[in-house]
Amino acid sequence: MKGSQVTIDHVSKRFGDFIALDDINFTIKPGEFFSLLGPSGCGKTTLLRIIAGFEFPDDGAVLFDDTNVIPFQANKRHSNTVFQTYALFPHMSVYDNIAFPLRLKKIDKKTIDQKVKEYVHLVQLDQHLYKKPNQLSGGQKQRVAIARALINEPKVLLLDEPLSALDAKLRANLLIDLDALHDKIGITFIYVTHDQSEALAVSDRIAVMNAGHVLQVGTPYEIYESPATQFVAQFIGETNLFESTVVKCEEYKVPGKADIEHMVTLNTPALGLQAQLKGDTQATKEEDKNILVTDYEHTEPGQKIAFTIRPEKIKITLEEPDVKGRKDINVFKGIVEEPIYTGFQSKFYVRLENGTIVKVFKQHSNYQEDGPEIQWKDTVYISWSAEDGYIVEDINK
């Protein structure tokens, strides 16, 4: 099987006065595992239903390769859909459920038997071939639904939150299997989910949606490390986000590196004063309200922006870090307001001296016989490199 390229060409959809999709426009590459990610009501399922042929847009087109499929009914498109609710026939065995699409096409019995067993093996259900759906676990039922969708050999497989009815551990295991299945068959997968970790784990690319708009399309790395908007930064994983004003933008040579970085100096009232003047005798307390962030957007002095710093990129220590001469390191002092131990890491909510709360994640890479080193109400220092912060959209736009 080979996947189709799917082009969403300026698609819009309204339900009365409600705008479900507003001029959606992007292309999914052949054979790609592509996720539509966003909160409930953002339009992702409506878009999937339009691709599938269960809904029709008010404007725009959907192309499979070079063919506009909008005029075609769902059963005339080279796609199949896997639903959250499995939609299996309860009176039929696994074998008969999977064989059903081929019997509708009046395929001969020998071919049906061969293909059913091929796809049952593909989804690892060989030992359950003649069981009824009520004898299967949720994960096994979903595997049957996937095999039934694939047996028609579609060029595009549409998956509408297929794992959301499963418990967390089963969901994680089936997600890995789904990714491996995609690698084996090579068709285009379009996967709808509201779960950021699912999308990041398996997608080649992701479209982040909100309120009927696509805010960013990119690889999991691009979406997480370089969010295009404040919404994307806050929706994907956890982050700290602060409104700031650009003071200046200049070249800066980071110690230990050959390249010259472009750094923007930000005035960020929410963070207050830094913990110390970093050995610069020319600095003033007013200047020490400023922080540095790597500049990729050619910001201008006076511009209102927002910047994000991920919790895992912030270091937390009991001792004040030695960063004399390192203007690119931002340092603040605070009190641990809430430590949360999660096994492989601890989450700290640190209250800075001006009252702002900053989230910090600390990985547990070594055995800790006496428990976490940093405790509730400890005085701590948090620090991060200018290269680890990232400027997002202009807050005035």
XYZ file of C-alpha atoms in Angstrom:
397
model
C 0.000 0.000 0.000
C 1.069 3.555 -0.661
C -0.308 6.678 0.950
C -1.857 9.657 -0.784
C -0.910 13.280 -0.404
C -3.813 15.076 1.281
C -4.245 18.793 0.607
C -6.618 20.859 2.725
C -7.302 23.780 0.384
C -8.830 26.819 2.168
C -11.547 24.789 3.907
C -14.190 26.600 5.961
C -17.214 25.208 7.782
C -20.012 26.876 9.748
C -22.818 25.455 11.854
C -25.302 28.326 11.977
C -23.443 31.286 13.486
C -20.645 29.054 14.815
C -17.458 29.013 12.742
C -16.025 25.496 13.129
C -13.229 25.912 10.552
C -11.930 29.219 9.230
C -9.915 28.993 5.981
C -7.816 25.927 6.860
C -4.956 25.404 4.439
C -2.077 22.875 4.615
C -0.739 19.739 2.914
C -0.081 16.281 4.402
C 2.716 14.367 2.687
C 2.220 10.846 1.262
C 2.813 8.179 3.926
C 3.044 10.718 6.730
C 1.794 10.145 10.289
C 0.066 13.485 10.714
C -1.794 14.582 13.861
C -4.545 17.153 14.310
C -4.041 18.346 17.884
C -6.110 20.743 19.933
C -8.639 21.148 22.752
C -12.275 20.087 22.558
C -14.249 22.231 20.132
C -11.214 23.433 18.159
C -12.446 21.935 14.864
C -10.134 18.926 14.515
C -12.891 16.286 14.379
C -14.949 18.422 11.991
C -11.925 18.611 9.684
C -11.411 14.837 9.899
C -15.100 14.234 9.071
C -14.768 16.502 6.033
C -11.709 14.529 4.861
C -13.655 11.285 5.428
C -16.779 12.509 3.602
C -19.137 12.546 6.611
C -19.357 16.361 6.467
C -19.030 18.770 3.565
C -17.299 22.172 3.747
C -18.979 25.483 2.978
C -15.859 26.586 1.113
C -12.640 24.997 -0.091
C -11.542 21.589 -1.311
C -9.873 18.407 -0.071
C -7.509 16.756 -2.520
C -6.213 13.199 -2.411
C -3.161 13.532 -4.609
C -4.555 15.677 -7.467
C -8.225 14.712 -7.111
C -10.764 16.868 -5.269
C -12.754 14.302 -3.240
C -15.442 16.692 -1.951
C -17.966 15.569 -4.634
C -17.451 11.909 -3.627
C -19.398 10.083 -0.915
C -17.410 8.556 1.950
C -17.420 5.045 0.482
C -16.039 6.332 -2.829
C -12.902 7.867 -1.317
C -9.655 5.938 -0.842
C -9.894 6.333 2.942
C -11.231 4.499 5.969
C -11.955 5.723 9.490
C -11.236 4.205 12.904
C -13.591 5.576 15.561
C -13.203 6.011 19.291
C -16.183 3.697 19.921
C -14.834 0.737 17.829
C -18.197 0.335 15.957
C -17.860 -3.464 15.816
C -20.773 -5.797 15.095
C -21.386 -7.494 18.490
C -22.920 -10.672 16.986
C -19.953 -11.256 14.655
C -16.608 -12.862 15.421
C -13.284 -11.077 14.962
C -12.945 -12.904 11.631
C -16.370 -11.826 10.384
C -15.982 -8.214 11.535
C -12.741 -7.867 9.597
C -14.103 -9.744 6.565
C -17.259 -7.613 6.375
C -15.927 -4.859 3.995
C -14.657 -7.483 1.529
C -17.952 -9.393 1.590
C -19.749 -6.158 0.690
C -17.518 -6.016 -2.372
C -18.393 -9.676 -3.145
C -14.746 -10.775 -3.016
C -14.311 -14.548 -3.324
C -14.059 -16.613 -0.122
C -10.487 -17.771 -0.679
C -9.190 -14.204 -1.074
C -11.209 -13.049 1.941
C -9.780 -15.838 4.102
C -6.237 -15.057 3.008
C -6.554 -11.310 3.606
C -8.391 -11.592 6.945
C -5.665 -13.820 8.345
C -3.011 -11.456 6.970
C -4.513 -8.446 8.741
C -5.326 -10.337 11.929
C -1.654 -11.253 12.090
C -0.679 -7.647 11.368
C -2.593 -6.451 14.463
C -1.431 -9.447 16.549
C -4.824 -11.048 17.170
C -4.162 -14.521 15.692
C -5.307 -16.307 18.870
C -8.585 -14.362 19.021
C -9.811 -14.954 15.485
C -13.168 -16.518 16.393
C -13.988 -14.605 19.571
C -16.902 -12.155 19.791
C -16.245 -8.488 20.710
C -17.590 -8.999 24.259
C -14.779 -11.505 24.849
C -12.081 -8.937 23.991
C -10.384 -6.158 25.942
C -10.749 -2.544 24.836
C -7.336 -2.602 23.215
C -8.133 -5.813 21.320
C -11.429 -4.349 20.079
C -9.589 -1.335 18.725
C -7.110 -3.613 16.935
C -10.055 -5.338 15.236
C -11.408 -1.948 14.159
C -7.997 -0.991 12.751
C -7.658 -4.287 10.854
C -11.170 -3.872 9.423
C -10.287 -0.351 8.232
C -7.004 -1.496 6.675
C -8.310 -4.562 4.846
C -9.845 -2.303 2.189
C -6.290 -1.108 1.485
C -7.057 2.608 1.744
C -4.483 5.213 0.836
C -5.474 7.292 3.870
C -6.380 5.995 7.344
C -8.306 8.443 9.531
C -8.164 7.898 13.293
C -10.627 9.855 15.447
C -9.247 9.761 19.010
C -9.009 5.950 18.761
C -7.296 5.443 22.132
C -9.224 7.817 24.377
C -11.537 5.093 25.760
C -8.580 3.026 27.020
C -6.736 3.224 30.333
C -3.387 5.066 30.413
C -1.040 2.061 30.313
C -2.971 0.266 27.572
C -3.186 3.512 25.611
C 0.601 3.943 25.765
C 1.214 0.360 24.588
C -1.297 0.545 21.736
C 0.166 3.880 20.630
C 3.557 2.206 20.140
C 1.898 -0.614 18.197
C 0.031 1.909 16.045
C 3.268 3.700 15.201
C 4.941 0.396 14.297
C 1.922 -0.566 12.153
C 2.220 2.708 10.255
C 5.884 2.009 9.570
C 4.978 -1.429 8.164
C 2.171 -0.449 5.792
C 3.349 3.024 4.769
C 0.000 4.696 4.060
C -1.001 8.178 5.206
C -2.296 8.304 8.803
C -4.323 11.328 9.955
C -4.724 11.129 13.712
C -7.040 13.311 15.801
C -6.166 13.766 19.481
C -6.350 16.269 22.328
C -3.440 14.521 24.082
C -0.160 16.383 23.490
C 2.035 13.479 24.610
C 0.377 11.133 22.082
C 0.889 13.570 19.228
C 4.508 14.280 20.158
C 5.302 10.561 20.492
C 4.161 9.272 17.106
C 3.704 12.128 14.637
C 5.920 13.043 11.736
C 4.213 16.442 11.838
C 1.459 18.077 13.879
C -1.137 20.756 13.152
C -2.048 22.576 16.377
C -5.613 23.885 16.190
C -7.710 26.247 18.279
C -11.067 27.942 17.688
C -11.278 26.811 14.072
C -7.769 27.936 13.113
C -4.491 26.121 12.493
C -1.940 27.976 14.620
C 1.183 26.028 13.648
C 2.208 23.059 11.522
C 5.555 21.438 12.242
C 7.498 18.466 13.545
C 7.082 17.546 17.228
C 10.501 19.124 17.855
C 9.525 22.383 16.135
C 6.164 22.580 17.894
C 7.687 22.001 21.337
C 10.943 23.934 21.054
C 9.791 26.790 18.802
C 6.088 27.467 19.464
C 4.611 30.054 17.111
C 2.073 31.515 19.543
C 1.362 31.812 23.251
C -1.432 29.254 22.899
C 0.889 26.667 21.316
C 3.548 27.271 23.990
C 1.049 26.719 26.791
C -0.920 23.879 25.181
C 2.082 21.715 24.269
C 3.595 20.415 27.498
C 4.150 22.737 30.437
C 5.920 26.066 30.304
C 6.527 29.412 31.968
C 5.292 32.342 29.888
C 6.007 36.015 30.591
C 5.055 39.269 28.896
C 8.027 41.538 28.259
C 9.252 44.648 26.485
C 12.264 44.583 24.174
C 15.055 46.842 25.486
C 17.676 46.161 22.820
C 18.942 43.518 20.404
C 22.666 42.924 19.916
C 25.290 40.393 18.985
C 26.696 38.383 21.866
C 29.433 35.766 21.985
C 28.508 32.955 24.338
C 31.555 31.795 26.348
C 32.870 28.462 25.084
C 31.203 28.774 21.674
C 32.631 30.012 18.401
C 29.392 31.377 16.961
C 28.042 34.853 17.590
C 24.460 34.783 18.870
C 21.867 37.503 18.450
C 20.462 38.188 21.889
C 17.513 40.330 22.835
C 17.414 42.066 26.214
C 13.941 41.992 27.756
C 12.426 43.954 30.583
C 10.155 41.479 32.378
C 8.310 42.967 35.362
C 6.790 39.609 36.397
C 10.251 38.210 37.196
C 11.418 41.153 39.285
C 15.103 41.616 40.131
C 17.671 38.963 39.383
C 19.464 37.381 42.346
C 22.728 39.217 41.795
C 24.578 41.529 39.407
C 26.734 38.747 37.985
C 29.961 40.575 38.727
C 29.216 43.571 36.476
C 30.165 46.669 38.460
C 28.587 48.900 35.785
C 25.169 47.330 36.208
C 22.358 48.967 38.122
C 19.435 47.453 39.952
C 17.134 48.741 37.209
C 19.219 47.009 34.537
C 19.197 43.813 36.534
C 15.474 43.497 35.920
C 16.452 42.651 32.364
C 17.009 39.148 31.036
C 18.522 37.848 27.822
C 16.831 35.544 25.324
C 18.163 34.291 21.991
C 16.568 36.357 19.223
C 15.289 34.593 16.091
C 12.624 37.109 15.094
C 14.574 40.398 14.694
C 12.627 42.134 17.417
C 12.775 45.918 17.784
C 13.293 48.085 20.935
C 9.973 48.914 22.571
C 8.200 45.927 21.037
C 5.806 44.067 23.333
C 6.441 40.327 23.189
C 6.058 37.180 25.261
C 8.737 34.618 25.935
C 8.584 31.046 27.138
C 11.012 28.959 29.183
C 10.288 25.257 29.645
C 10.471 23.951 33.260
C 12.997 21.222 32.424
C 15.432 23.793 30.996
C 15.657 25.653 34.316
C 18.292 24.593 36.843
C 17.437 24.656 40.530
C 20.116 24.700 43.260
C 20.443 25.365 46.951
C 23.646 27.322 46.384
C 23.896 30.471 44.327
C 25.401 29.512 40.934
C 28.709 31.070 39.943
C 27.876 32.933 36.723
C 30.177 35.953 36.994
C 30.812 37.405 33.566
C 27.979 35.361 32.022
C 25.282 37.847 31.027
C 23.576 35.088 29.058
C 22.657 33.245 32.284
C 19.528 34.474 34.059
C 19.467 33.891 37.843
C 16.628 34.379 40.340
C 16.171 33.617 44.018
C 13.055 32.133 45.558
C 11.340 29.775 47.991
C 10.048 26.290 47.149
C 6.305 26.745 47.473
C 5.300 23.235 46.379
C 7.532 20.234 45.639
C 5.869 17.337 43.790
C 7.760 14.035 43.637
C 6.779 11.958 40.583
C 9.423 9.222 40.665
C 11.648 9.974 37.701
C 11.568 13.702 38.411
C 10.422 16.344 40.883
C 8.305 19.352 39.987
C 8.974 22.507 41.963
C 6.781 25.576 42.147
C 9.204 28.317 43.157
C 7.952 31.661 44.470
C 10.364 34.424 43.487
C 11.162 37.351 45.759
C 8.495 39.482 44.013
C 5.830 36.753 44.390
C 5.815 35.280 40.863
C 5.584 31.462 40.690
C 7.973 29.644 38.308
C 7.683 25.934 37.465
C 10.928 23.927 37.492
C 11.434 20.222 36.669
C 14.456 18.354 38.031
C 15.312 14.947 36.614
C 16.348 12.214 39.087
C 19.364 10.773 37.313
C 21.006 9.298 40.422
C 19.842 7.114 43.313
C 18.601 9.221 46.221
C 18.862 7.286 49.467
C 17.609 10.133 51.657
C 14.955 11.431 49.286
C 15.005 14.588 47.170
C 17.736 17.074 48.051
C 15.451 20.113 47.727
C 12.505 20.279 50.107
C 9.438 22.398 50.814
C 10.224 25.972 51.928
C 13.918 25.701 50.961
C 15.544 28.869 49.664
C 16.741 28.105 46.137
C 18.265 29.681 43.055
C 16.849 29.059 39.598
C 18.828 29.788 36.440
C 18.650 29.280 32.694
C 20.609 30.150 29.580
C 19.417 32.807 27.151
C 19.501 30.107 24.477
C 16.812 28.100 26.295
C 14.204 30.864 26.320
C 12.114 31.414 23.206
C 10.201 34.471 21.994
C 6.657 33.779 20.817
C 4.034 35.986 19.155
C 3.751 39.742 19.626
C 1.150 40.069 22.394
C -0.436 43.034 20.600
C -1.327 40.977 17.514
